[in-house]
PDB file of C-alpha atoms (C1' of nucleotides) in Angstrom:
ATOM      1  CA  UNK A   1      -3.111  15.646  23.874  1.00 52.00           C
ATOM      2  CA  UNK A   2      -1.177  12.986  22.101  1.00 58.00           C
ATOM      3  CA  UNK A   3      -2.865   9.918  20.772  1.00 79.00           C
ATOM      4  CA  UNK A   4      -1.064   6.924  19.421  1.00 94.00           C
ATOM      5  CA  UNK A   5       2.156   7.315  21.355  1.00 96.00           C
ATOM      6  CA  UNK A   6       3.330   4.027  19.836  1.00 98.00           C
ATOM      7  CA  UNK A   7       3.363   5.631  16.385  1.00 98.00           C
ATOM      8  CA  UNK A   8       6.098   8.056  17.392  1.00 97.00           C
ATOM      9  CA  UNK A   9       8.779   5.364  17.116  1.00 98.00           C
ATOM     10  CA  UNK A  10      10.787   4.523  13.987  1.00 98.00           C
ATOM     11  CA  UNK A  11       8.730   2.989  11.181  1.00 98.00           C
ATOM     12  CA  UNK A  12      10.457  -0.418  11.364  1.00 98.00           C
ATOM     13  CA  UNK A  13       9.375  -0.598  15.021  1.00 98.00           C
ATOM     14  CA  UNK A  14       5.865   0.627  14.327  1.00 98.00           C
ATOM     15  CA  UNK A  15       5.227  -1.563  11.260  1.00 98.00           C
ATOM     16  CA  UNK A  16       4.978  -4.896  13.134  1.00 98.00           C
ATOM     17  CA  UNK A  17       3.062  -3.163  15.927  1.00 98.00           C
ATOM     18  CA  UNK A  18       0.349  -2.121  13.481  1.00 98.00           C
ATOM     19  CA  UNK A  19      -0.438  -5.742  12.651  1.00 98.00           C
ATOM     20  CA  UNK A  20      -3.759  -6.532  14.341  1.00 98.00           C
ATOM     21  CA  UNK A  21      -4.831  -2.888  14.615  1.00 98.00           C
ATOM     22  CA  UNK A  22      -8.079  -1.833  12.915  1.00 98.00           C
ATOM     23  CA  UNK A  23      -8.909   0.716  10.255  1.00 98.00           C
ATOM     24  CA  UNK A  24     -12.472   2.000  10.579  1.00 98.00           C
ATOM     25  CA  UNK A  25     -13.890   3.874   7.591  1.00 98.00           C
ATOM     26  CA  UNK A  26     -17.274   5.586   7.625  1.00 98.00           C
ATOM     27  CA  UNK A  27     -18.783   5.780   4.170  1.00 97.00           C
ATOM     28  CA  UNK A  28     -22.365   6.764   3.328  1.00 93.00           C
ATOM     29  CA  UNK A  29     -23.504   5.885   6.835  1.00 95.00           C
ATOM     30  CA  UNK A  30     -21.884   2.464   6.703  1.00 96.00           C
ATOM     31  CA  UNK A  31     -18.855   1.238   8.589  1.00 98.00           C
ATOM     32  CA  UNK A  32     -16.082  -0.534   6.770  1.00 98.00           C
ATOM     33  CA  UNK A  33     -13.643  -2.206   9.130  1.00 98.00           C
ATOM     34  CA  UNK A  34     -10.394  -3.947   8.282  1.00 98.00           C
ATOM     35  CA  UNK A  35      -7.733  -5.617  10.396  1.00 98.00           C
ATOM     36  CA  UNK A  36      -4.185  -4.747   9.328  1.00 98.00           C
ATOM     37  CA  UNK A  37      -2.266  -7.887   8.349  1.00 98.00           C
ATOM     38  CA  UNK A  38       0.659  -6.638   6.211  1.00 98.00           C
ATOM     39  CA  UNK A  39       2.863  -3.538   6.516  1.00 98.00           C
ATOM     40  CA  UNK A  40       6.127  -2.061   5.225  1.00 98.00           C
ATOM     41  CA  UNK A  41       8.370   0.570   6.822  1.00 98.00           C
ATOM     42  CA  UNK A  42       9.811   3.557   4.931  1.00 98.00           C
ATOM     43  CA  UNK A  43      12.238   6.134   6.309  1.00 98.00           C
ATOM     44  CA  UNK A  44      14.111   9.163   4.967  1.00 97.00           C
ATOM     45  CA  UNK A  45      17.454   7.394   5.465  1.00 97.00           C
ATOM     46  CA  UNK A  46      16.256   4.591   3.180  1.00 96.00           C
ATOM     47  CA  UNK A  47      16.728   4.840  -0.599  1.00 96.00           C
ATOM     48  CA  UNK A  48      13.383   3.150  -1.314  1.00 97.00           C
ATOM     49  CA  UNK A  49      11.404   5.795   0.557  1.00 97.00           C
ATOM     50  CA  UNK A  50       9.527   8.664  -1.038  1.00 98.00           C
ATOM     51  CA  UNK A  51      11.111  10.843   1.660  1.00 98.00           C
ATOM     52  CA  UNK A  52      14.701   9.862   0.785  1.00 97.00           C
ATOM     53  CA  UNK A  53      15.389  12.952  -1.342  1.00 96.00           C
ATOM     54  CA  UNK A  54      13.811  15.370   1.105  1.00 97.00           C
ATOM     55  CA  UNK A  55      10.468  17.025   1.503  1.00 97.00           C
ATOM     56  CA  UNK A  56       8.353  17.820  -1.567  1.00 97.00           C
ATOM     57  CA  UNK A  57       4.691  18.762  -1.981  1.00 96.00           C
ATOM     58  CA  UNK A  58       3.877  15.118  -2.633  1.00 97.00           C
ATOM     59  CA  UNK A  59       5.523  13.610   0.457  1.00 98.00           C
ATOM     60  CA  UNK A  60       5.171  16.492   2.918  1.00 98.00           C
ATOM     61  CA  UNK A  61       2.713  14.585   5.113  1.00 98.00           C
ATOM     62  CA  UNK A  62       5.467  12.035   5.814  1.00 98.00           C
ATOM     63  CA  UNK A  63       7.472  14.800   7.493  1.00 98.00           C
ATOM     64  CA  UNK A  64       4.609  15.852   9.744  1.00 97.00           C
ATOM     65  CA  UNK A  65       3.523  14.404  13.092  1.00 97.00           C
ATOM     66  CA  UNK A  66       2.721  10.721  13.576  1.00 98.00           C
ATOM     67  CA  UNK A  67      -0.836   9.486  13.360  1.00 98.00           C
ATOM     68  CA  UNK A  68      -1.776  11.085  10.055  1.00 98.00           C
ATOM     69  CA  UNK A  69      -2.464   9.409   6.732  1.00 98.00           C
ATOM     70  CA  UNK A  70      -0.084   9.754   3.774  1.00 98.00           C
ATOM     71  CA  UNK A  71      -1.851   8.851   0.521  1.00 98.00           C
ATOM     72  CA  UNK A  72       0.014   8.747  -2.780  1.00 98.00           C
ATOM     73  CA  UNK A  73      -1.067   8.111  -6.363  1.00 97.00           C
ATOM     74  CA  UNK A  74       0.980   5.807  -8.551  1.00 97.00           C
ATOM     75  CA  UNK A  75       1.076   3.937 -11.856  1.00 96.00           C
ATOM     76  CA  UNK A  76      -1.430   6.392 -13.235  1.00 95.00           C
ATOM     77  CA  UNK A  77      -4.394   4.763 -11.517  1.00 96.00           C
ATOM     78  CA  UNK A  78      -3.764   3.530  -7.976  1.00 97.00           C
ATOM     79  CA  UNK A  79      -3.789   5.029  -4.508  1.00 98.00           C
ATOM     80  CA  UNK A  80      -1.801   3.587  -1.612  1.00 98.00           C
ATOM     81  CA  UNK A  81      -1.946   4.668   2.019  1.00 98.00           C
ATOM     82  CA  UNK A  82       0.577   4.981   4.812  1.00 98.00           C
ATOM     83  CA  UNK A  83       0.431   5.793   8.492  1.00 98.00           C
ATOM     84  CA  UNK A  84       2.945   8.480   9.397  1.00 98.00           C
ATOM     85  CA  UNK A  85       5.323   7.563  12.227  1.00 98.00           C
ATOM     86  CA  UNK A  86       8.312   9.011  14.039  1.00 97.00           C
ATOM     87  CA  UNK A  87       8.979  12.523  15.273  1.00 97.00           C
ATOM     88  CA  UNK A  88       7.731  15.633  13.520  1.00 97.00           C
ATOM     89  CA  UNK A  89      10.280  16.619  10.881  1.00 97.00           C
ATOM     90  CA  UNK A  90      11.292  12.990  10.332  1.00 98.00           C
ATOM     91  CA  UNK A  91      10.168  11.625   6.958  1.00 98.00           C
ATOM     92  CA  UNK A  92       8.788   8.259   8.025  1.00 98.00           C
ATOM     93  CA  UNK A  93       5.694   6.168   7.402  1.00 98.00           C
ATOM     94  CA  UNK A  94       4.322   2.637   7.301  1.00 98.00           C
ATOM     95  CA  UNK A  95       2.650   1.422   4.111  1.00 98.00           C
ATOM     96  CA  UNK A  96      -0.500  -0.603   4.718  1.00 98.00           C
ATOM     97  CA  UNK A  97      -0.270  -3.485   2.226  1.00 98.00           C
ATOM     98  CA  UNK A  98      -3.194  -5.681   3.251  1.00 98.00           C
ATOM     99  CA  UNK A  99      -6.178  -5.808   5.568  1.00 98.00           C
ATOM    100  CA  UNK A 100      -8.663  -8.499   6.494  1.00 98.00           C
ATOM    101  CA  UNK A 101     -12.301  -7.357   6.185  1.00 98.00           C
ATOM    102  CA  UNK A 102     -14.105  -7.399   9.545  1.00 98.00           C
ATOM    103  CA  UNK A 103     -17.230  -5.451   8.704  1.00 98.00           C
ATOM    104  CA  UNK A 104     -18.836  -4.019   5.584  1.00 98.00           C
ATOM    105  CA  UNK A 105     -17.712  -6.858   3.336  1.00 97.00           C
ATOM    106  CA  UNK A 106     -20.575  -6.494   0.884  1.00 97.00           C
ATOM    107  CA  UNK A 107     -19.823  -2.844   0.216  1.00 97.00           C
ATOM    108  CA  UNK A 108     -16.117  -3.657  -0.154  1.00 97.00           C
ATOM    109  CA  UNK A 109     -16.961  -6.377  -2.684  1.00 97.00           C
ATOM    110  CA  UNK A 110     -19.130  -3.914  -4.546  1.00 97.00           C
ATOM    111  CA  UNK A 111     -16.422  -1.242  -4.603  1.00 97.00           C
ATOM    112  CA  UNK A 112     -13.753  -3.700  -5.707  1.00 97.00           C
ATOM    113  CA  UNK A 113     -15.876  -5.785  -8.067  1.00 95.00           C
ATOM    114  CA  UNK A 114     -14.051  -8.720  -6.534  1.00 95.00           C
ATOM    115  CA  UNK A 115     -14.774 -11.183  -3.739  1.00 95.00           C
ATOM    116  CA  UNK A 116     -12.788 -13.034  -1.091  1.00 95.00           C
ATOM    117  CA  UNK A 117      -9.143 -12.220  -0.623  1.00 96.00           C
ATOM    118  CA  UNK A 118      -9.149 -10.176  -3.854  1.00 96.00           C
ATOM    119  CA  UNK A 119     -11.003  -7.467  -1.925  1.00 97.00           C
ATOM    120  CA  UNK A 120      -8.083  -6.236   0.138  1.00 97.00           C
ATOM    121  CA  UNK A 121      -4.873  -8.261  -0.443  1.00 97.00           C
ATOM    122  CA  UNK A 122      -2.767  -5.416  -1.799  1.00 97.00           C
ATOM    123  CA  UNK A 123      -2.034  -1.758  -1.008  1.00 98.00           C
ATOM    124  CA  UNK A 124      -4.071  -0.287  -3.871  1.00 98.00           C
ATOM    125  CA  UNK A 125      -6.830  -2.867  -3.494  1.00 98.00           C
ATOM    126  CA  UNK A 126      -7.540  -1.967   0.125  1.00 98.00           C
ATOM    127  CA  UNK A 127      -7.587   1.715  -0.753  1.00 98.00           C
ATOM    128  CA  UNK A 128     -10.218   1.039  -3.384  1.00 98.00           C
ATOM    129  CA  UNK A 129     -12.201  -1.120  -0.939  1.00 98.00           C
ATOM    130  CA  UNK A 130     -12.142   1.571   1.765  1.00 98.00           C
ATOM    131  CA  UNK A 131     -12.560   4.525  -0.629  1.00 98.00           C
ATOM    132  CA  UNK A 132      -9.214   6.047   0.293  1.00 98.00           C
ATOM    133  CA  UNK A 133      -7.906   8.578  -2.213  1.00 97.00           C
ATOM    134  CA  UNK A 134      -6.042  11.876  -2.253  1.00 97.00           C
ATOM    135  CA  UNK A 135      -8.917  13.577  -0.416  1.00 97.00           C
ATOM    136  CA  UNK A 136      -7.741  11.700   2.703  1.00 98.00           C
ATOM    137  CA  UNK A 137      -4.078  12.683   2.332  1.00 98.00           C
ATOM    138  CA  UNK A 138      -3.074  14.341   5.605  1.00 98.00           C
ATOM    139  CA  UNK A 139      -6.130  13.039   7.445  1.00 98.00           C
ATOM    140  CA  UNK A 140      -5.942  12.757  11.253  1.00 98.00           C
ATOM    141  CA  UNK A 141      -6.479   9.083  12.116  1.00 98.00           C
ATOM    142  CA  UNK A 142      -8.147   9.885  15.431  1.00 98.00           C
ATOM    143  CA  UNK A 143     -11.030  11.438  13.503  1.00 97.00           C
ATOM    144  CA  UNK A 144     -13.958  10.397  11.354  1.00 96.00           C
ATOM    145  CA  UNK A 145     -14.278   9.277   8.581  1.00 98.00           C
ATOM    146  CA  UNK A 146     -11.162   7.134   8.931  1.00 98.00           C
ATOM    147  CA  UNK A 147      -9.846   6.033  12.285  1.00 98.00           C
ATOM    148  CA  UNK A 148      -7.069   3.798  13.499  1.00 98.00           C
ATOM    149  CA  UNK A 149      -7.938   1.622  16.477  1.00 98.00           C
ATOM    150  CA  UNK A 150      -4.937   0.456  18.477  1.00 97.00           C
ATOM    151  CA  UNK A 151      -4.813  -3.151  19.658  1.00 97.00           C
ATOM    152  CA  UNK A 152      -2.262  -5.006  21.765  1.00 97.00           C
ATOM    153  CA  UNK A 153       0.667  -6.390  19.734  1.00 98.00           C
ATOM    154  CA  UNK A 154       0.084  -9.792  18.150  1.00 98.00           C
ATOM    155  CA  UNK A 155       2.310 -12.663  19.217  1.00 98.00           C
ATOM    156  CA  UNK A 156       5.716 -12.452  17.591  1.00 97.00           C
ATOM    157  CA  UNK A 157       5.486 -16.073  16.486  1.00 98.00           C
ATOM    158  CA  UNK A 158       2.796 -15.057  13.983  1.00 98.00           C
ATOM    159  CA  UNK A 159       4.901 -12.291  12.403  1.00 98.00           C
ATOM    160  CA  UNK A 160       6.933 -13.003   9.273  1.00 97.00           C
ATOM    161  CA  UNK A 161       9.636 -10.622   8.041  1.00 97.00           C
ATOM    162  CA  UNK A 162      10.791 -10.162   4.440  1.00 96.00           C
ATOM    163  CA  UNK A 163      12.166  -7.690   1.900  1.00 95.00           C
ATOM    164  CA  UNK A 164       9.677  -5.090   0.705  1.00 96.00           C
ATOM    165  CA  UNK A 165       7.680  -5.609  -2.467  1.00 96.00           C
ATOM    166  CA  UNK A 166       7.735  -3.659  -5.700  1.00 95.00           C
ATOM    167  CA  UNK A 167      10.839  -1.554  -5.065  1.00 95.00           C
ATOM    168  CA  UNK A 168      13.968  -1.379  -7.226  1.00 92.00           C
ATOM    169  CA  UNK A 169      16.399  -0.174  -4.567  1.00 93.00           C
ATOM    170  CA  UNK A 170      16.676  -1.155  -0.921  1.00 94.00           C
ATOM    171  CA  UNK A 171      15.718  -4.766  -1.572  1.00 93.00           C
ATOM    172  CA  UNK A 172      18.176  -5.972   1.060  1.00 93.00           C
ATOM    173  CA  UNK A 173      16.309  -4.275   3.904  1.00 96.00           C
ATOM    174  CA  UNK A 174      13.899  -6.531   5.805  1.00 97.00           C
ATOM    175  CA  UNK A 175      11.157  -4.024   6.548  1.00 97.00           C
ATOM    176  CA  UNK A 176       8.064  -5.946   5.452  1.00 97.00           C
ATOM    177  CA  UNK A 177       5.967  -7.566   8.148  1.00 98.00           C
ATOM    178  CA  UNK A 178       2.884  -9.755   7.876  1.00 98.00           C
ATOM    179  CA  UNK A 179       0.582 -11.950   9.931  1.00 98.00           C
ATOM    180  CA  UNK A 180       1.233 -15.548   8.851  1.00 97.00           C
ATOM    181  CA  UNK A 181      -2.280 -16.568   9.919  1.00 97.00           C
ATOM    182  CA  UNK A 182      -4.038 -14.311   7.416  1.00 97.00           C
ATOM    183  CA  UNK A 183      -5.053 -15.405   3.896  1.00 96.00           C
ATOM    184  CA  UNK A 184      -5.292 -11.729   2.944  1.00 97.00           C
ATOM    185  CA  UNK A 185      -1.505 -11.190   2.857  1.00 97.00           C
ATOM    186  CA  UNK A 186      -0.564 -10.008  -0.661  1.00 96.00           C
ATOM    187  CA  UNK A 187       2.162 -12.614  -1.119  1.00 92.00           C
ATOM    188  CA  UNK A 188       4.011 -15.176   0.965  1.00 88.00           C
TER     189      UNK A 188
ATOM    190  C1'  DA B   1       0.680 -21.462 -11.317  1.00 69.91           C
ATOM    191  C1'  DG B   2       3.511 -18.371 -13.541  1.00 69.91           C
ATOM    192  C1'  DC B   3       5.045 -14.922 -16.885  1.00 69.91           C
ATOM    193  C1'  DG B   4       4.504 -10.729 -19.846  1.00 69.91           C
ATOM    194  C1'  DG B   5       2.422  -6.628 -21.175  1.00 69.91           C
ATOM    195  C1'  DG B   6      -0.837  -2.721 -20.948  1.00 69.91           C
ATOM    196  C1'  DA B   7      -3.263   0.807 -18.389  1.00 69.91           C
ATOM    197  C1'  DT B   8      -2.610   5.833 -17.263  1.00 69.91           C
ATOM    198  C1'  DT B   9      -0.814  10.135 -14.882  1.00 69.91           C
ATOM    199  C1'  DT B  10       1.961  12.311 -11.409  1.00 69.91           C
ATOM    200  C1'  DT B  11       6.454  13.397 -10.093  1.00 69.91           C
ATOM    201  C1'  DC B  12      10.994  14.399 -10.393  1.00 69.91           C
ATOM    202  C1'  DT B  13      15.431  14.367 -13.374  1.00 69.91           C
TER     203       DT B  13
ATOM    204  C1'  DG C   1      11.357  11.686 -20.690  1.00 69.91           C
ATOM    205  C1'  DA C   2      11.462   7.846 -17.521  1.00 69.91           C
ATOM    206  C1'  DA C   3      10.040   5.596 -13.586  1.00 69.91           C
ATOM    207  C1'  DA C   4       6.690   4.597 -10.402  1.00 69.91           C
ATOM    208  C1'  DA C   5       5.894   1.398  -2.657  1.00 69.91           C
ATOM    209  C1'  DT C   6       0.292  -1.749  -8.620  1.00 69.91           C
ATOM    210  C1'  DC C   7      -3.287  -4.405 -10.651  1.00 69.91           C
ATOM    211  C1'  DC C   8      -5.543  -7.068 -14.159  1.00 69.91           C
ATOM    212  C1'  DC C   9      -5.875  -9.812 -18.196  1.00 69.91           C
ATOM    213  C1'  DG C  10      -4.443 -13.235 -21.392  1.00 69.91           C
ATOM    214  C1'  DC C  11      -1.369 -16.683 -22.742  1.00 69.91           C
ATOM    215  C1'  DT C  12       1.555 -20.697 -21.771  1.00 69.91           C
ATOM    216  C1'  DT C  13       2.746 -24.654 -19.027  1.00 69.91           C
TER     217       DT C  13
END
DNA sequence: AGCGGGATTTTCT
DNA sequence: GAAAATCCCGCTT
């Protein structure tokens, strides 16, 4: 049985489709819920992608089936999370760059030691807010304690497109997507 | 508001 | 040994 059929497309197709979908995290009996408002696509044919130079222990989840979580550690202190897309064997994923808190705000504030948009307006910030670390690398997003909830696509008129953030190569590719209505977008 | 630097460790060259 | 899909703080305007 295949869940999340929409995730089996190329990441640049999936990335805007993930806007408006929910991430539901169960933590210590509480539910933390965030609405995805900013995403970036990465693919093995793309020089900015972790999968560009082929499969390694670090990026192997990217080459697996769609619907799993790829978590990586960077800058010596931060975790970032991606949703794997595409066909099995294709190194593709969508980086979740920002979410809008829907439920469990007080616990997110506590975890982040920040309030308001500073809770979740960046890829490493939302991972800290939702307690996502390497233990969730390879996690099946149809299962507890972290689930993706699919929603109908948001109206295209609310989607902005831009170059991706924080990369040194591939800056010409317009694979960043965000919901222009959300104050939680990491930058405009 | 915007810039510059430091934190800190994994990963690959 | 360098760079990294980042964040935070402090300083300047």
